[in-house]
Amino acid sequence: MLKGSLYLVINLLVVILVLYGTFYTCRQGYNFCYGIFGPVVAEEAPGQDKIFEVRDGDGMPDVARRLEEEGIITDRYAFYIRTRLMDADKTILKSGVYTLNTSMDYATIINQVTFKE
């Protein structure tokens, strides 16, 4: 009797762990995809203006990392993947100094710091 109860409890715990793991993985996947395709902003409007410089020789991963460090974007990986999906061969960084706002979405920021060939 005790062996059967123990077996039942262990099976229940395994099922709960699998369900929790599935839920957690799906939620994280959804949040990451929303970060790539959704209108993600670091802060609600009006946000804060921040000066940001794109230097000669900067690559998009460097820019994404610095944008995240400055608090202009929330997820550098989602930002970078979004730039790769936007016809990356023709999206080129423009070096210069920009005034970016923390309430800008990723598409707006990308359009400001790049130009299309």
PDB file of C-alpha atoms in Angstrom:
ATOM      1  CA  MET A   1       0.000   0.000   0.000  1.00  0.00           C
ATOM      2  CA  LEU A   2       2.785   2.428   0.916  1.00  0.00           C
ATOM      3  CA  LYS A   3       4.689   1.530  -2.252  1.00  0.00           C
ATOM      4  CA  GLY A   4       1.619   2.282  -4.405  1.00  0.00           C
ATOM      5  CA  SER A   5       1.044   5.659  -2.689  1.00  0.00           C
ATOM      6  CA  LEU A   6       4.679   6.627  -3.100  1.00  0.00           C
ATOM      7  CA  TYR A   7       4.531   5.673  -6.788  1.00  0.00           C
ATOM      8  CA  LEU A   8       1.400   7.829  -7.228  1.00  0.00           C
ATOM      9  CA  VAL A   9       2.968  10.843  -5.487  1.00  0.00           C
ATOM     10  CA  ILE A  10       6.142  10.600  -7.590  1.00  0.00           C
ATOM     11  CA  ASN A  11       4.102  10.337 -10.802  1.00  0.00           C
ATOM     12  CA  LEU A  12       2.031  13.355  -9.778  1.00  0.00           C
ATOM     13  CA  LEU A  13       5.184  15.386  -9.061  1.00  0.00           C
ATOM     14  CA  VAL A  14       6.661  14.430 -12.448  1.00  0.00           C
ATOM     15  CA  VAL A  15       3.449  15.473 -14.238  1.00  0.00           C
ATOM     16  CA  ILE A  16       3.375  18.792 -12.349  1.00  0.00           C
ATOM     17  CA  LEU A  17       7.039  19.444 -13.201  1.00  0.00           C
ATOM     18  CA  VAL A  18       6.465  18.681 -16.889  1.00  0.00           C
ATOM     19  CA  LEU A  19       3.404  20.929 -17.015  1.00  0.00           C
ATOM     20  CA  TYR A  20       5.228  23.753 -15.246  1.00  0.00           C
ATOM     21  CA  GLY A  21       8.264  23.387 -17.538  1.00  0.00           C
ATOM     22  CA  THR A  22       6.034  23.446 -20.619  1.00  0.00           C
ATOM     23  CA  PHE A  23       4.165  26.517 -19.380  1.00  0.00           C
ATOM     24  CA  TYR A  24       7.393  28.342 -18.484  1.00  0.00           C
ATOM     25  CA  THR A  25       9.025  27.535 -21.837  1.00  0.00           C
ATOM     26  CA  CYS A  26       5.961  28.658 -23.800  1.00  0.00           C
ATOM     27  CA  ARG A  27       5.716  31.892 -21.820  1.00  0.00           C
ATOM     28  CA  GLN A  28       9.404  32.684 -22.322  1.00  0.00           C
ATOM     29  CA  GLY A  29       9.136  31.909 -26.038  1.00  0.00           C
ATOM     30  CA  TYR A  30       6.099  34.148 -26.402  1.00  0.00           C
ATOM     31  CA  ASN A  31       7.792  37.017 -24.543  1.00  0.00           C
ATOM     32  CA  PHE A  32      10.912  36.720 -26.702  1.00  0.00           C
ATOM     33  CA  CYS A  33       8.910  36.665 -29.950  1.00  0.00           C
ATOM     34  CA  TYR A  34       6.833  39.612 -28.761  1.00  0.00           C
ATOM     35  CA  GLY A  35      10.097  41.427 -28.113  1.00  0.00           C
ATOM     36  CA  ILE A  36      11.096  40.835 -31.722  1.00  0.00           C
ATOM     37  CA  PHE A  37       7.811  41.581 -33.483  1.00  0.00           C
ATOM     38  CA  GLY A  38       5.784  43.637 -30.990  1.00  0.00           C
ATOM     39  CA  PRO A  39       5.840  47.365 -30.230  1.00  0.00           C
ATOM     40  CA  VAL A  40       8.254  47.075 -27.295  1.00  0.00           C
ATOM     41  CA  VAL A  41       9.366  50.235 -25.487  1.00  0.00           C
ATOM     42  CA  ALA A  42      11.658  50.699 -22.494  1.00  0.00           C
ATOM     43  CA  GLU A  43       9.296  53.237 -20.843  1.00  0.00           C
ATOM     44  CA  GLU A  44       5.813  54.522 -21.473  1.00  0.00           C
ATOM     45  CA  ALA A  45       5.451  57.951 -23.094  1.00  0.00           C
ATOM     46  CA  PRO A  46       6.752  60.593 -22.664  1.00  0.00           C
ATOM     47  CA  GLY A  47       9.951  58.674 -21.757  1.00  0.00           C
ATOM     48  CA  GLN A  48      13.379  60.230 -21.448  1.00  0.00           C
ATOM     49  CA  ASP A  49      15.558  61.669 -24.193  1.00  0.00           C
ATOM     50  CA  LYS A  50      19.036  60.177 -24.292  1.00  0.00           C
ATOM     51  CA  ILE A  51      21.994  61.049 -26.475  1.00  0.00           C
ATOM     52  CA  PHE A  52      23.363  58.006 -28.293  1.00  0.00           C
ATOM     53  CA  GLU A  53      26.355  57.778 -30.609  1.00  0.00           C
ATOM     54  CA  VAL A  54      26.863  55.274 -33.400  1.00  0.00           C
ATOM     55  CA  ARG A  55      30.593  55.189 -34.080  1.00  0.00           C
ATOM     56  CA  ASP A  56      32.417  54.263 -37.278  1.00  0.00           C
ATOM     57  CA  GLY A  57      33.084  50.550 -37.261  1.00  0.00           C
ATOM     58  CA  ASP A  58      30.218  49.727 -34.878  1.00  0.00           C
ATOM     59  CA  GLY A  59      28.311  46.581 -35.691  1.00  0.00           C
ATOM     60  CA  MET A  60      24.657  46.036 -34.881  1.00  0.00           C
ATOM     61  CA  PRO A  61      25.469  43.716 -31.933  1.00  0.00           C
ATOM     62  CA  ASP A  62      27.623  46.487 -30.388  1.00  0.00           C
ATOM     63  CA  VAL A  63      24.905  49.081 -30.913  1.00  0.00           C
ATOM     64  CA  ALA A  64      22.237  46.762 -29.461  1.00  0.00           C
ATOM     65  CA  ARG A  65      24.375  46.088 -26.383  1.00  0.00           C
ATOM     66  CA  ARG A  66      24.999  49.790 -25.767  1.00  0.00           C
ATOM     67  CA  LEU A  67      21.330  50.667 -26.361  1.00  0.00           C
ATOM     68  CA  GLU A  68      20.383  48.144 -23.670  1.00  0.00           C
ATOM     69  CA  GLU A  69      23.059  49.453 -21.290  1.00  0.00           C
ATOM     70  CA  GLU A  70      21.741  53.013 -21.778  1.00  0.00           C
ATOM     71  CA  GLY A  71      18.179  51.854 -21.021  1.00  0.00           C
ATOM     72  CA  ILE A  72      16.863  52.806 -24.469  1.00  0.00           C
ATOM     73  CA  ILE A  73      15.812  49.230 -25.300  1.00  0.00           C
ATOM     74  CA  THR A  74      14.888  46.317 -23.044  1.00  0.00           C
ATOM     75  CA  ASP A  75      16.359  43.288 -24.854  1.00  0.00           C
ATOM     76  CA  ARG A  76      19.424  43.505 -27.075  1.00  0.00           C
ATOM     77  CA  TYR A  77      18.950  40.019 -28.489  1.00  0.00           C
ATOM     78  CA  ALA A  78      15.384  40.691 -29.638  1.00  0.00           C
ATOM     79  CA  PHE A  79      16.497  44.058 -31.047  1.00  0.00           C
ATOM     80  CA  TYR A  80      19.372  42.465 -32.966  1.00  0.00           C
ATOM     81  CA  ILE A  81      17.198  39.670 -34.367  1.00  0.00           C
ATOM     82  CA  ARG A  82      14.658  42.255 -35.489  1.00  0.00           C
ATOM     83  CA  THR A  83      17.384  44.078 -37.416  1.00  0.00           C
ATOM     84  CA  ARG A  84      18.462  40.800 -39.027  1.00  0.00           C
ATOM     85  CA  LEU A  85      14.899  40.143 -40.166  1.00  0.00           C
ATOM     86  CA  MET A  86      14.629  43.610 -41.744  1.00  0.00           C
ATOM     87  CA  ASP A  87      16.559  42.770 -44.926  1.00  0.00           C
ATOM     88  CA  ALA A  88      19.855  42.872 -43.047  1.00  0.00           C
ATOM     89  CA  ASP A  89      21.987  42.924 -46.194  1.00  0.00           C
ATOM     90  CA  LYS A  90      20.620  46.353 -47.047  1.00  0.00           C
ATOM     91  CA  THR A  91      20.318  47.828 -43.528  1.00  0.00           C
ATOM     92  CA  ILE A  92      23.475  49.810 -42.776  1.00  0.00           C
ATOM     93  CA  LEU A  93      24.288  51.753 -39.609  1.00  0.00           C
ATOM     94  CA  LYS A  94      24.739  55.509 -39.964  1.00  0.00           C
ATOM     95  CA  SER A  95      27.448  56.823 -37.701  1.00  0.00           C
ATOM     96  CA  GLY A  96      26.460  59.952 -35.853  1.00  0.00           C
ATOM     97  CA  VAL A  97      24.935  61.315 -32.668  1.00  0.00           C
ATOM     98  CA  TYR A  98      21.214  60.752 -32.128  1.00  0.00           C
ATOM     99  CA  THR A  99      18.659  61.856 -29.591  1.00  0.00           C
ATOM    100  CA  LEU A 100      16.667  58.715 -28.834  1.00  0.00           C
ATOM    101  CA  ASN A 101      13.757  58.427 -26.437  1.00  0.00           C
ATOM    102  CA  THR A 102      13.085  55.513 -24.104  1.00  0.00           C
ATOM    103  CA  SER A 103       9.474  55.478 -25.334  1.00  0.00           C
ATOM    104  CA  MET A 104      10.534  54.756 -28.957  1.00  0.00           C
ATOM    105  CA  ASP A 105       9.787  51.263 -30.224  1.00  0.00           C
ATOM    106  CA  TYR A 106      12.470  49.147 -31.879  1.00  0.00           C
ATOM    107  CA  ALA A 107      11.342  49.928 -35.440  1.00  0.00           C
ATOM    108  CA  THR A 108      11.604  53.684 -34.829  1.00  0.00           C
ATOM    109  CA  ILE A 109      15.078  53.361 -33.330  1.00  0.00           C
ATOM    110  CA  ILE A 110      16.258  51.141 -36.183  1.00  0.00           C
ATOM    111  CA  ASN A 111      14.902  53.599 -38.760  1.00  0.00           C
ATOM    112  CA  GLN A 112      16.794  56.464 -37.112  1.00  0.00           C
ATOM    113  CA  VAL A 113      20.215  54.816 -36.841  1.00  0.00           C
ATOM    114  CA  THR A 114      20.218  53.017 -40.208  1.00  0.00           C
ATOM    115  CA  PHE A 115      19.628  53.729 -43.841  1.00  0.00           C
ATOM    116  CA  LYS A 116      18.532  51.390 -46.603  1.00  0.00           C
ATOM    117  CA  GLU A 117      20.643  50.915 -49.699  1.00  0.00           C
TER     118      GLU A 117
END
